[in-house]
Amino acid sequence: GAGVSQSPSNKVTEKGKDVELRCDPISGHTALYWYRQSLGQGLEFLIYFQGNSAPDKSGLPSDRFSAERTGGSVSTLTIQRTQQEDSAVYLCASSLNTPGWSSYNEQFFGPGTRLTVL
Amino acid sequence: KNEVEQSPQNLTAQEGEFITINCSYSVGISALHWLQQHPGGGIVSLFMLSSGKKKHGRLIATINIQEKHSSLHITASHPRDSAVYICAVARAGNQFYFGTGTSLTVIP
């Protein structure tokens, strides 16, 4: 079985343009996570999906960031009117997450998309 | 103040040494995660803990829920263990908080 895949692997864009980043989770994984890692900084949680729903969007840095997930599978992270401070590696992870109290399961990470905003 | 603090930030060890990386957190958690990030950026999940201790090969992870502290130990360290080790805590609702990472270099 394939792991988590992300596309593109690298994206260079001009300031002010919109970008879409794609994540294909492991088949059957109901939970999907987006993180970013800026140069020289730690990981930052952006958003989490359980199925197609995102219970908590508070990690998104600004209203220029949005994410959706369709069919409980592929997710897209969209950044509108990109700024230079958006340059980072955007990582996606998925996990099985069964419902219930112990719903947190091990995450499997994708290789990331390196976004550079000029 | 970060919700998750790791120490040390950087660590250099001789091959064969026993290594300990520490993680302290200040929030209530549902689970704690140790991640490994190699040069080139790929991230691998090493352990997920909610209590006690787990062992995988030369790696051991422990957690003390009362003290809000976890440790990652590497026995008989090897140059291929050189990586950044990241502690992450998961809260109810799947909010995650990350430590800034410990950069480990193991010298042959």
JSON list of C-alpha atoms in Angstrom, two decimals, chain A residues 28-106:
[
{"chain": "A", "resi": 28, "resn": "GLY", "atom": "CA", "xyz": [-8.91, 4.06, 4.68]},
{"chain": "A", "resi": 29, "resn": "HIS", "atom": "CA", "xyz": [-7.42, 6.69, 6.95]},
{"chain": "A", "resi": 30, "resn": "THR", "atom": "CA", "xyz": [-10.24, 8.86, 8.23]},
{"chain": "A", "resi": 31, "resn": "ALA", "atom": "CA", "xyz": [-8.13, 11.57, 9.83]},
{"chain": "A", "resi": 32, "resn": "LEU", "atom": "CA", "xyz": [-5.99, 14.00, 7.87]},
{"chain": "A", "resi": 33, "resn": "TYR", "atom": "CA", "xyz": [-3.71, 16.73, 9.19]},
{"chain": "A", "resi": 34, "resn": "TRP", "atom": "CA", "xyz": [-1.97, 19.71, 7.65]},
{"chain": "A", "resi": 35, "resn": "TYR", "atom": "CA", "xyz": [1.18, 21.19, 9.19]},
{"chain": "A", "resi": 36, "resn": "ARG", "atom": "CA", "xyz": [3.80, 23.62, 8.05]},
{"chain": "A", "resi": 37, "resn": "GLN", "atom": "CA", "xyz": [7.44, 23.97, 8.87]},
{"chain": "A", "resi": 38, "resn": "SER", "atom": "CA", "xyz": [9.07, 27.30, 8.19]},
{"chain": "A", "resi": 39, "resn": "LEU", "atom": "CA", "xyz": [12.82, 27.49, 7.65]},
{"chain": "A", "resi": 40, "resn": "GLY", "atom": "CA", "xyz": [14.63, 27.04, 10.94]},
{"chain": "A", "resi": 41, "resn": "GLN", "atom": "CA", "xyz": [11.40, 26.71, 12.87]},
{"chain": "A", "resi": 42, "resn": "GLY", "atom": "CA", "xyz": [9.41, 23.89, 14.33]},
{"chain": "A", "resi": 43, "resn": "LEU", "atom": "CA", "xyz": [6.29, 22.22, 13.07]},
{"chain": "A", "resi": 44, "resn": "GLU", "atom": "CA", "xyz": [3.07, 24.19, 13.25]},
{"chain": "A", "resi": 45, "resn": "PHE", "atom": "CA", "xyz": [-0.36, 22.58, 13.26]},
{"chain": "A", "resi": 46, "resn": "LEU", "atom": "CA", "xyz": [-2.74, 24.07, 10.71]},
{"chain": "A", "resi": 47, "resn": "ILE", "atom": "CA", "xyz": [-5.92, 22.01, 10.49]},
{"chain": "A", "resi": 48, "resn": "TYR", "atom": "CA", "xyz": [-7.33, 18.57, 11.09]},
{"chain": "A", "resi": 49, "resn": "PHE", "atom": "CA", "xyz": [-10.06, 16.69, 9.21]},
{"chain": "A", "resi": 50, "resn": "GLN", "atom": "CA", "xyz": [-12.09, 13.80, 10.54]},
{"chain": "A", "resi": 51, "resn": "GLY", "atom": "CA", "xyz": [-13.78, 12.51, 7.42]},
{"chain": "A", "resi": 52, "resn": "ASN", "atom": "CA", "xyz": [-14.75, 15.58, 5.44]},
{"chain": "A", "resi": 53, "resn": "SER", "atom": "CA", "xyz": [-15.24, 17.78, 8.49]},
{"chain": "A", "resi": 54, "resn": "ALA", "atom": "CA", "xyz": [-12.73, 20.10, 10.05]},
{"chain": "A", "resi": 55, "resn": "PRO", "atom": "CA", "xyz": [-13.79, 20.50, 13.69]},
{"chain": "A", "resi": 56, "resn": "ASP", "atom": "CA", "xyz": [-11.06, 23.03, 14.44]},
{"chain": "A", "resi": 57, "resn": "LYS", "atom": "CA", "xyz": [-9.77, 25.62, 12.01]},
{"chain": "A", "resi": 58, "resn": "SER", "atom": "CA", "xyz": [-8.10, 27.80, 14.62]},
{"chain": "A", "resi": 59, "resn": "GLY", "atom": "CA", "xyz": [-4.61, 26.78, 13.54]},
{"chain": "A", "resi": 60, "resn": "LEU", "atom": "CA", "xyz": [-4.95, 28.37, 10.13]},
{"chain": "A", "resi": 61, "resn": "PRO", "atom": "CA", "xyz": [-2.67, 31.45, 10.17]},
{"chain": "A", "resi": 62, "resn": "SER", "atom": "CA", "xyz": [-5.06, 33.81, 8.39]},
{"chain": "A", "resi": 63, "resn": "ASP", "atom": "CA", "xyz": [-8.24, 33.91, 6.35]},
{"chain": "A", "resi": 64, "resn": "ARG", "atom": "CA", "xyz": [-6.08, 33.57, 3.22]},
{"chain": "A", "resi": 65, "resn": "PHE", "atom": "CA", "xyz": [-5.69, 29.91, 4.16]},
{"chain": "A", "resi": 66, "resn": "SER", "atom": "CA", "xyz": [-8.45, 27.40, 3.57]},
{"chain": "A", "resi": 67, "resn": "ALA", "atom": "CA", "xyz": [-8.64, 23.65, 3.29]},
{"chain": "A", "resi": 68, "resn": "GLU", "atom": "CA", "xyz": [-11.16, 21.15, 2.14]},
{"chain": "A", "resi": 69, "resn": "ARG", "atom": "CA", "xyz": [-11.48, 17.42, 1.95]},
{"chain": "A", "resi": 70, "resn": "THR", "atom": "CA", "xyz": [-13.84, 15.58, -0.33]},
{"chain": "A", "resi": 71, "resn": "GLY", "atom": "CA", "xyz": [-15.00, 11.99, -0.27]},
{"chain": "A", "resi": 72, "resn": "GLY", "atom": "CA", "xyz": [-13.11, 11.42, 2.96]},
{"chain": "A", "resi": 73, "resn": "SER", "atom": "CA", "xyz": [-9.93, 11.15, 0.94]},
{"chain": "A", "resi": 74, "resn": "VAL", "atom": "CA", "xyz": [-7.99, 13.82, -0.95]},
{"chain": "A", "resi": 75, "resn": "SER", "atom": "CA", "xyz": [-7.47, 17.17, 0.71]},
{"chain": "A", "resi": 76, "resn": "THR", "atom": "CA", "xyz": [-6.50, 20.51, -0.76]},
{"chain": "A", "resi": 77, "resn": "LEU", "atom": "CA", "xyz": [-4.88, 23.36, 1.11]},
{"chain": "A", "resi": 78, "resn": "THR", "atom": "CA", "xyz": [-5.37, 26.67, -0.64]},
{"chain": "A", "resi": 79, "resn": "ILE", "atom": "CA", "xyz": [-3.42, 29.81, 0.07]},
{"chain": "A", "resi": 80, "resn": "GLN", "atom": "CA", "xyz": [-4.80, 32.95, -1.51]},
{"chain": "A", "resi": 81, "resn": "ARG", "atom": "CA", "xyz": [-2.77, 36.08, -2.25]},
{"chain": "A", "resi": 82, "resn": "THR", "atom": "CA", "xyz": [0.44, 34.41, -1.10]},
{"chain": "A", "resi": 83, "resn": "GLN", "atom": "CA", "xyz": [2.93, 36.38, 0.95]},
{"chain": "A", "resi": 84, "resn": "GLN", "atom": "CA", "xyz": [6.64, 35.77, 1.41]},
{"chain": "A", "resi": 85, "resn": "GLU", "atom": "CA", "xyz": [6.06, 34.66, 4.99]},
{"chain": "A", "resi": 86, "resn": "ASP", "atom": "CA", "xyz": [3.99, 31.78, 3.62]},
{"chain": "A", "resi": 87, "resn": "SER", "atom": "CA", "xyz": [7.20, 30.18, 2.32]},
{"chain": "A", "resi": 88, "resn": "ALA", "atom": "CA", "xyz": [7.56, 26.90, 4.15]},
{"chain": "A", "resi": 89, "resn": "VAL", "atom": "CA", "xyz": [7.30, 23.16, 3.78]},
{"chain": "A", "resi": 90, "resn": "TYR", "atom": "CA", "xyz": [3.67, 22.10, 4.04]},
{"chain": "A", "resi": 91, "resn": "LEU", "atom": "CA", "xyz": [3.25, 18.62, 5.43]},
{"chain": "A", "resi": 92, "resn": "CYS", "atom": "CA", "xyz": [0.25, 16.36, 5.38]},
{"chain": "A", "resi": 93, "resn": "ALA", "atom": "CA", "xyz": [-0.31, 13.35, 7.60]},
{"chain": "A", "resi": 94, "resn": "SER", "atom": "CA", "xyz": [-3.07, 10.81, 7.95]},
{"chain": "A", "resi": 95, "resn": "SER", "atom": "CA", "xyz": [-4.14, 8.35, 10.60]},
{"chain": "A", "resi": 96, "resn": "LEU", "atom": "CA", "xyz": [-6.73, 5.67, 11.02]},
{"chain": "A", "resi": 97, "resn": "ASN", "atom": "CA", "xyz": [-8.54, 7.30, 13.96]},
{"chain": "A", "resi": 98, "resn": "THR", "atom": "CA", "xyz": [-11.39, 5.19, 15.12]},
{"chain": "A", "resi": 99, "resn": "PRO", "atom": "CA", "xyz": [-14.19, 7.03, 16.92]},
{"chain": "A", "resi": 100, "resn": "GLY", "atom": "CA", "xyz": [-14.22, 7.03, 20.69]},
{"chain": "A", "resi": 101, "resn": "TRP", "atom": "CA", "xyz": [-12.21, 8.26, 23.63]},
{"chain": "A", "resi": 102, "resn": "SER", "atom": "CA", "xyz": [-8.92, 6.81, 22.43]},
{"chain": "A", "resi": 103, "resn": "SER", "atom": "CA", "xyz": [-9.41, 8.20, 18.98]},
{"chain": "A", "resi": 104, "resn": "TYR", "atom": "CA", "xyz": [-5.87, 9.40, 18.49]},
{"chain": "A", "resi": 105, "resn": "ASN", "atom": "CA", "xyz": [-3.78, 7.06, 16.37]},
{"chain": "A", "resi": 106, "resn": "GLU", "atom": "CA", "xyz": [-0.30, 7.09, 14.90]}
]
